[in-house]
Amino acid sequence: MAQTAPPHALEGSQWSFTGIDGQAPIAPARAKLSFEGDMLSANVGCNSLSGPWRIEKTRLIAGPLIQTRMFCEGQLGEQEQAASALLVAAPEIEIEGSTLTLKSRGHSASFTRTGGPATHR
């Protein structure tokens, strides 16, 4: 049975956010997602999130996630809340070349690969 994103497609990879709910990241230089071993880490530009992850069929299962607790206001805070909600919502995963898309009922995010193993098709 083929999977859209087998674990090895994300294992050891690093990504930059290119969009969160259709908007460009407020802090693009800091908006990152990475998968190292069985841990993922994410930062939209304020707080950091990290925790275990796995793939179930075509979904990313993440958590429980721990998060730093700096106060983030305005659009940056909104993007951070959206990214956090997306990661814990078991989003659908799509990988095409160097583009990763995560989608849940309430949120979506797009990413460009910045490092790690290439996806094999």
N, CA, C and O atoms as a DFTB+ gen file, in Angstrom:
484 C
 N C O
     1  1       0.855      -1.180       0.000
     2  2       0.000       0.000       0.000
     3  2       0.897       1.238       0.000
     4  3       1.750       1.385       0.875
     5  1       0.713       2.113      -0.959
     6  2       1.525       3.328      -1.070
     7  2       1.041       4.379      -0.079
     8  3      -0.155       4.510       0.183
     9  1       1.992       5.118       0.461
    10  2       1.673       6.227       1.357
    11  2       2.120       7.513       0.689
    12  3       3.116       7.531      -0.034
    13  1       1.377       8.598       0.933
    14  2       1.746       9.889       0.364
    15  2       3.093      10.350       0.900
    16  3       3.927      10.851       0.146
    17  1       3.309      10.180       2.211
    18  2       4.553      10.641       2.825
    19  2       5.058       9.603       3.807
    20  3       4.754       9.679       4.997
    21  1       5.832       8.621       3.321
    22  2       6.372       7.644       4.249
    23  2       7.319       8.316       5.235
    24  3       7.877       9.370       4.932
    25  1       7.510       7.717       6.417
    26  2       8.347       8.367       7.433
    27  2       9.705       8.827       6.905
    28  3      10.182       9.895       7.289
    29  1      10.338       8.033       6.025
    30  2      11.669       8.414       5.549
    31  2      11.643       9.682       4.702
    32  3      12.691      10.302       4.518
    33  1      10.497      10.089       4.183
    34  2      10.420      11.313       3.379
    35  2      10.596      12.568       4.242
    36  3      11.037      13.604       3.745
    37  1      10.256      12.477       5.516
    38  2      10.408      13.619       6.418
    39  2      11.608      13.462       7.350
    40  3      12.168      14.459       7.805
    41  1      12.002      12.242       7.633
    42  2      13.101      11.960       8.554
    43  2      14.350      12.748       8.180
    44  3      14.846      12.637       7.059
    45  1      14.856      13.541       9.114
    46  2      16.093      14.292       8.910
    47  2      15.948      15.513       8.015
    48  3      16.952      16.081       7.585
    49  1      14.713      15.931       7.725
    50  2      14.523      17.054       6.801
    51  2      14.270      18.364       7.541
    52  3      13.806      18.381       8.681
    53  1      14.590      19.459       6.857
    54  2      14.354      20.808       7.373
    55  2      13.574      21.584       6.317
    56  3      13.799      21.430       5.117
    57  1      12.648      22.425       6.792
    58  2      11.740      23.148       5.915
    59  2      11.579      24.593       6.383
    60  3      11.686      24.877       7.576
    61  1      11.325      25.496       5.453
    62  2      10.969      26.888       5.760
    63  2       9.505      27.098       5.405
    64  3       9.048      26.678       4.341
    65  1       8.767      27.756       6.312
    66  2       7.379      28.100       6.022
    67  2       7.362      29.060       4.827
    68  3       8.137      30.016       4.793
    69  1       6.496      28.816       3.861
    70  2       6.279      29.767       2.769
    71  2       4.884      30.371       2.858
    72  3       4.608      31.402       2.245
    73  1       4.000      29.723       3.627
    74  2       2.667      30.255       3.810
    75  2       1.969      29.614       4.989
    76  3       2.153      28.429       5.267
    77  1       1.171      30.402       5.679
    78  2       0.361      29.923       6.801
    79  2      -1.039      30.473       6.585
    80  3      -1.252      31.686       6.612
    81  1      -1.990      29.575       6.370
    82  2      -3.370      29.978       6.071
    83  2      -3.427      31.004       4.937
    84  3      -4.190      31.968       4.991
    85  1      -2.599      30.774       3.905
    86  2      -2.621      31.630       2.729
    87  2      -1.845      32.932       2.843
    88  3      -1.808      33.710       1.890
    89  1      -1.226      33.183       3.987
    90  2      -0.455      34.413       4.200
    91  2       1.039      34.084       4.291
    92  3       1.412      33.028       4.803
    93  1       1.876      34.971       3.803
    94  2       3.321      34.801       3.946
    95  2       3.684      34.894       5.425
    96  3       3.023      35.617       6.171
    97  1       4.721      34.178       5.866
    98  2       5.142      34.271       7.262
    99  2       5.581      35.697       7.614
   100  3       6.229      36.373       6.814
   101  1       5.219      36.141       8.817
   102  2       5.593      37.472       9.299
   103  2       7.102      37.542       9.541
   104  3       7.723      38.574       9.289
   105  1       7.689      36.453      10.027
   106  2       9.136      36.392      10.300
   107  2       9.751      35.255       9.478
   108  3      10.122      34.225      10.040
   109  1       9.865      35.428       8.151
   110  2      10.281      34.315       7.292
   111  2      11.649      33.723       7.622
   112  3      11.850      32.523       7.438
   113  1      12.585      34.522       8.100
   114  2      13.920      33.996       8.408
   115  2      13.897      33.023       9.589
   116  3      14.783      32.178       9.713
   117  1      12.892      33.140      10.450
   118  2      12.807      32.271      11.630
   119  2      11.729      31.211      11.517
   120  3      11.643      30.350      12.393
   121  1      10.899      31.230      10.475
   122  2       9.758      30.321      10.338
   123  2      10.220      28.992       9.754
   124  3      10.350      28.849       8.538
   125  1      10.468      28.020      10.630
   126  2      11.096      26.747      10.246
   127  2      10.358      25.553      10.842
   128  3       9.659      25.675      11.848
   129  1      10.528      24.399      10.202
   130  2      10.020      23.117      10.681
   131  2      11.086      22.082      10.383
   132  3      11.615      22.038       9.272
   133  1      11.410      21.244      11.365
   134  2      12.403      20.194      11.117
   135  2      11.989      18.893      11.793
   136  3      11.266      18.883      12.789
   137  1      12.474      17.793      11.214
   138  2      12.197      16.443      11.695
   139  2      13.527      15.747      11.937
   140  3      14.222      15.387      10.987
   141  1      13.884      15.557      13.196
   142  2      15.147      14.905      13.558
   143  2      14.821      13.688      14.409
   144  3      14.307      13.818      15.520
   145  1      15.123      12.505      13.884
   146  2      14.772      11.289      14.615
   147  2      13.270      11.228      14.795
   148  3      12.519      11.399      13.834
   149  1      12.826      10.986      16.018
   150  2      11.382      10.936      16.263
   151  2      10.852      12.240      16.836
   152  3       9.745      12.270      17.375
   153  1      11.630      13.332      16.729
   154  2      11.217      14.638      17.258
   155  2      11.085      15.653      16.125
   156  3      11.902      15.691      15.205
   157  1      10.043      16.471      16.212
   158  2       9.925      17.592      15.295
   159  2      10.100      18.869      16.093
   160  3       9.855      18.902      17.299
   161  1      10.524      19.912      15.415
   162  2      10.581      21.229      16.046
   163  2      10.085      22.249      15.027
   164  3      10.321      22.124      13.825
   165  1       9.392      23.258      15.542
   166  2       8.823      24.284      14.683
   167  2       8.944      25.631      15.370
   168  3       8.911      25.728      16.597
   169  1       9.084      26.662      14.560
   170  2       9.109      28.026      15.055
   171  2       8.573      28.904      13.941
   172  3       9.046      28.827      12.807
   173  1       7.587      29.741      14.250
   174  2       7.023      30.651      13.259
   175  2       7.693      32.018      13.382
   176  3       7.545      32.861      12.498
   177  1       8.430      32.243      14.471
   178  2       9.127      33.503      14.646
   179  2       9.125      34.005      16.070
   180  3       9.756      35.021      16.362
   181  1       8.429      33.320      16.970
   182  2       8.367      33.759      18.361
   183  2       8.705      32.574      19.272
   184  3       9.854      32.429      19.691
   185  1       7.740      31.746      19.575
   186  2       7.962      30.577      20.425
   187  2       8.397      29.363      19.616
   188  3       8.134      29.270      18.417
   189  1       9.063      28.442      20.290
   190  2       9.450      27.179      19.673
   191  2       8.523      26.082      20.159
   192  3       8.108      26.068      21.318
   193  1       8.203      25.164      19.262
   194  2       7.409      23.979      19.570
   195  2       8.264      22.760      19.300
   196  3       9.059      22.760      18.360
   197  1       8.117      21.727      20.101
   198  2       8.813      20.476      19.804
   199  2       8.076      19.319      20.448
   200  3       7.350      19.479      21.429
   201  1       8.286      18.150      19.868
   202  2       7.671      16.953      20.408
   203  2       7.803      15.799      19.440
   204  3       8.328      15.960      18.338
   205  1       7.329      14.636      19.848
   206  2       7.428      13.450      18.996
   207  2       6.486      13.537      17.797
   208  3       5.482      14.248      17.822
   209  1       6.837      12.797      16.749
   210  2       6.006      12.749      15.548
   211  2       6.074      11.363      14.936
   212  3       7.016      10.604      15.166
   213  1       5.052      11.051      14.151
   214  2       5.025       9.826      13.371
   215  2       4.046      10.044      12.213
   216  3       3.283      11.010      12.197
   217  1       4.086       9.133      11.257
   218  2       3.169       9.180      10.125
   219  2       2.175       8.042      10.284
   220  3       2.565       6.910      10.568
   221  1       0.890       8.335      10.103
   222  2      -0.144       7.313      10.027
   223  2      -0.885       7.528       8.719
   224  3      -1.630       8.496       8.565
   225  1      -0.674       6.617       7.781
   226  2      -1.218       6.715       6.421
   227  2      -0.748       8.018       5.795
   228  3       0.435       8.143       5.479
   229  1      -1.627       8.987       5.606
   230  2      -1.230      10.251       4.962
   231  2      -1.263      11.417       5.946
   232  3      -1.314      12.575       5.533
   233  1      -1.233      11.120       7.236
   234  2      -1.338      12.172       8.251
   235  2      -0.091      12.236       9.135
   236  3       0.543      11.227       9.444
   237  1       0.226      13.470       9.524
   238  2       1.290      13.721      10.491
   239  2       0.656      13.711      11.875
   240  3      -0.254      14.491      12.157
   241  1       1.137      12.832      12.724
   242  2       0.662      12.768      14.105
   243  2       1.782      13.348      14.973
   244  3       2.858      12.759      15.076
   245  1       1.532      14.490      15.589
   246  2       2.546      15.173      16.393
   247  2       2.026      15.388      17.804
   248  3       0.862      15.732      18.010
   249  1       2.908      15.178      18.771
   250  2       2.537      15.507      20.138
   251  2       2.703      14.332      21.081
   252  3       2.874      13.181      20.680
   253  1       2.643      14.685      22.349
   254  2       2.355      16.023      22.853
   255  2       3.518      16.982      22.550
   256  3       4.690      16.607      22.587
   257  1       3.146      18.228      22.251
   258  2       4.146      19.247      21.928
   259  2       4.382      20.145      23.134
   260  3       3.453      20.506      23.857
   261  1       5.647      20.493      23.333
   262  2       5.974      21.483      24.354
   263  2       6.281      22.792      23.638
   264  3       6.750      22.789      22.500
   265  1       6.017      23.903      24.304
   266  2       6.183      25.203      23.676
   267  2       6.768      26.186      24.668
   268  3       6.391      26.205      25.839
   269  1       7.705      27.015      24.181
   270  2       8.177      28.111      25.017
   271  2       7.013      29.073      25.207
   272  3       6.028      28.993      24.472
   273  1       7.101      29.980      26.174
   274  2       5.948      30.795      26.530
   275  2       6.211      32.307      26.472
   276  3       5.840      33.038      27.390
   277  1       6.840      32.764      25.407
   278  2       6.990      34.206      25.231
   279  2       5.668      34.761      24.710
   280  3       4.942      34.071      23.995
   281  1       5.359      35.993      25.063
   282  2       4.141      36.630      24.581
   283  2       4.371      37.112      23.150
   284  3       5.308      37.864      22.884
   285  1       3.516      36.676      22.239
   286  2       3.630      37.054      20.837
   287  2       2.328      37.712      20.428
   288  3       1.264      37.099      20.516
   289  1       2.402      38.949      19.986
   290  2       1.166      39.661      19.675
   291  2       1.007      39.890      18.187
   292  3       1.922      39.635      17.404
   293  1      -0.155      40.368      17.809
   294  2      -0.434      40.739      16.429
   295  2      -0.440      39.549      15.489
   296  3      -0.755      38.426      15.883
   297  1      -0.085      39.817      14.234
   298  2      -0.122      38.780      13.204
   299  2       0.843      37.638      13.495
   300  3       0.546      36.486      13.180
   301  1       1.999      37.941      14.092
   302  2       2.939      36.888      14.433
   303  2       2.307      35.921      15.433
   304  3       2.428      34.706      15.277
   305  1       1.647      36.435      16.438
   306  2       0.958      35.601      17.413
   307  2      -0.149      34.774      16.782
   308  3      -0.341      33.611      17.135
   309  1      -0.881      35.376      15.845
   310  2      -1.943      34.659      15.138
   311  2      -1.375      33.526      14.299
   312  3      -1.934      32.429      14.273
   313  1      -0.265      33.786      13.612
   314  2       0.363      32.729      12.805
   315  2       0.893      31.608      13.691
   316  3       0.793      30.431      13.343
   317  1       1.451      31.977      14.826
   318  2       1.953      30.958      15.743
   319  2       0.818      30.070      16.243
   320  3       0.961      28.848      16.288
   321  1      -0.302      30.673      16.618
   322  2      -1.448      29.891      17.083
   323  2      -1.967      28.980      15.974
   324  3      -2.323      27.831      16.235
   325  1      -2.013      29.481      14.739
   326  2      -2.479      28.683      13.607
   327  2      -1.542      27.495      13.363
   328  3      -2.008      26.375      13.152
   329  1      -0.227      27.732      13.390
   330  2       0.742      26.655      13.162
   331  2       0.656      25.611      14.266
   332  3       0.712      24.413      13.988
   333  1       0.523      26.045      15.503
   334  2       0.405      25.119      16.627
   335  2      -0.856      24.266      16.489
   336  3      -0.806      23.047      16.653
   337  1      -1.983      24.908      16.190
   338  2      -3.244      24.182      16.017
   339  2      -3.145      23.197      14.855
   340  3      -3.659      22.083      14.949
   341  1      -2.496      23.589      13.770
   342  2      -2.331      22.719      12.609
   343  2      -1.530      21.473      12.969
   344  3      -1.932      20.359      12.632
   345  1      -0.404      21.653      13.649
   346  2       0.466      20.517      13.957
   347  2      -0.199      19.478      14.852
   348  3       0.082      18.287      14.719
   349  1      -1.065      19.899      15.753
   350  2      -1.707      18.936      16.653
   351  2      -3.023      18.396      16.095
   352  3      -3.675      17.579      16.745
   353  1      -3.425      18.841      14.900
   354  2      -4.705      18.427      14.309
   355  2      -4.572      17.239      13.356
   356  3      -5.489      16.978      12.577
   357  1      -3.450      16.515      13.399
   358  2      -3.208      15.379      12.499
   359  2      -3.419      15.783      11.036
   360  3      -4.257      15.205      10.343
   361  1      -2.650      16.784      10.569
   362  2      -2.864      17.281       9.209
   363  2      -2.493      16.263       8.133
   364  3      -1.635      15.404       8.332
   365  1      -3.163      16.384       6.993
   366  2      -2.807      15.618       5.801
   367  2      -1.464      16.140       5.299
   368  3      -1.188      17.338       5.370
   369  1      -0.631      15.231       4.791
   370  2       0.695      15.591       4.280
   371  2       0.719      15.399       2.774
   372  3       0.260      14.379       2.261
   373  1       1.254      16.381       2.072
   374  2       1.518      16.251       0.643
   375  2       2.946      16.722       0.406
   376  3       3.334      17.803       0.849
   377  1       3.722      15.903      -0.296
   378  2       5.086      16.297      -0.665
   379  2       5.194      16.183      -2.181
   380  3       4.930      15.130      -2.762
   381  1       5.589      17.287      -2.805
   382  2       5.855      17.307      -4.243
   383  2       7.196      17.973      -4.439
   384  3       7.336      19.181      -4.247
   385  1       8.186      17.180      -4.824
   386  2       9.527      17.731      -5.004
   387  2      10.037      18.334      -3.717
   388  3      10.176      17.630      -2.716
   389  1      10.321      19.635      -3.721
   390  2      10.843      20.296      -2.522
   391  2       9.761      21.094      -1.800
   392  3      10.072      21.993      -1.018
   393  1       8.492      20.772      -2.057
   394  2       7.381      21.464      -1.414
   395  2       6.600      20.508      -0.513
   396  3       6.232      19.407      -0.922
   397  1       6.356      20.947       0.712
   398  2       5.565      20.203       1.685
   399  2       4.325      21.031       1.993
   400  3       4.416      22.242       2.197
   401  1       3.172      20.382       2.026
   402  2       1.932      21.051       2.413
   403  2       1.288      20.243       3.530
   404  3       1.173      19.021       3.437
   405  1       0.869      20.931       4.582
   406  2       0.120      20.328       5.681
   407  2      -1.252      20.980       5.704
   408  3      -1.358      22.206       5.668
   409  1      -2.322      20.158       5.764
   410  2      -3.682      20.692       5.751
   411  2      -4.536      19.979       6.787
   412  3      -4.536      18.751       6.876
   413  1      -5.261      20.766       7.565
   414  2      -6.266      20.230       8.481
   415  2      -7.581      20.930       8.140
   416  3      -7.634      21.727       7.203
   417  1      -8.618      20.642       8.878
   418  2      -9.899      21.311       8.605
   419  2      -9.805      22.817       8.809
   420  3     -10.423      23.576       8.062
   421  1      -9.045      23.266       9.805
   422  2      -9.021      24.679      10.133
   423  2      -7.856      25.472       9.598
   424  3      -7.957      26.691       9.459
   425  1      -6.741      24.812       9.289
   426  2      -5.517      25.531       8.925
   427  2      -4.745      24.795       7.846
   428  3      -4.961      23.608       7.605
   429  1      -3.838      25.523       7.198
   430  2      -2.930      24.921       6.234
   431  2      -1.609      25.681       6.265
   432  3      -1.552      26.853       6.637
   433  1      -0.554      24.985       5.865
   434  2       0.763      25.616       5.781
   435  2       1.523      24.985       4.622
   436  3       1.365      23.802       4.321
   437  1       2.347      25.799       3.984
   438  2       3.209      25.308       2.916
   439  2       4.656      25.597       3.304
   440  3       4.953      26.551       4.023
   441  1       5.547      24.739       2.802
   442  2       6.957      24.797       3.168
   443  2       7.815      24.496       1.953
   444  3       7.370      23.845       1.008
   445  1       9.057      24.980       1.988
   446  2      10.072      24.628       1.002
   447  2      11.211      23.939       1.740
   448  3      11.651      24.399       2.793
   449  1      11.687      22.826       1.172
   450  2      12.791      22.070       1.792
   451  2      14.060      22.913       1.796
   452  3      14.439      23.497       0.781
   453  1      14.701      22.963       2.945
   454  2      15.972      23.687       3.072
   455  2      17.131      22.759       3.390
   456  3      18.287      23.177       3.334
   457  1      16.841      21.493       3.726
   458  2      17.902      20.548       4.033
   459  2      17.348      19.172       4.289
   460  3      16.141      18.979       4.437
   461  1      18.259      18.216       4.339
   462  2      17.865      16.847       4.615
   463  2      17.791      16.021       3.350
   464  3      18.055      16.521       2.256
   465  1      17.433      14.760       3.497
   466  2      17.415      13.853       2.351
   467  2      16.343      14.264       1.347
   468  3      15.297      14.795       1.720
   469  1      16.611      14.017       0.095
   470  2      15.637      14.316      -0.961
   471  2      14.517      13.293      -0.934
   472  3      14.718      12.144      -0.539
   473  1      13.355      13.715      -1.352
   474  2      12.209      12.818      -1.430
   475  2      12.360      11.932      -2.660
   476  3      12.645      12.417      -3.755
   477  1      12.167      10.641      -2.471
   478  2      12.232       9.699      -3.599
   479  2      10.824       9.377      -4.055
   480  3       9.945       9.137      -3.227
   481  1      10.598       9.370      -5.351
   482  2       9.279       9.046      -5.896
   483  2       9.348       7.739      -6.603
   484  3       8.342       7.274      -7.140
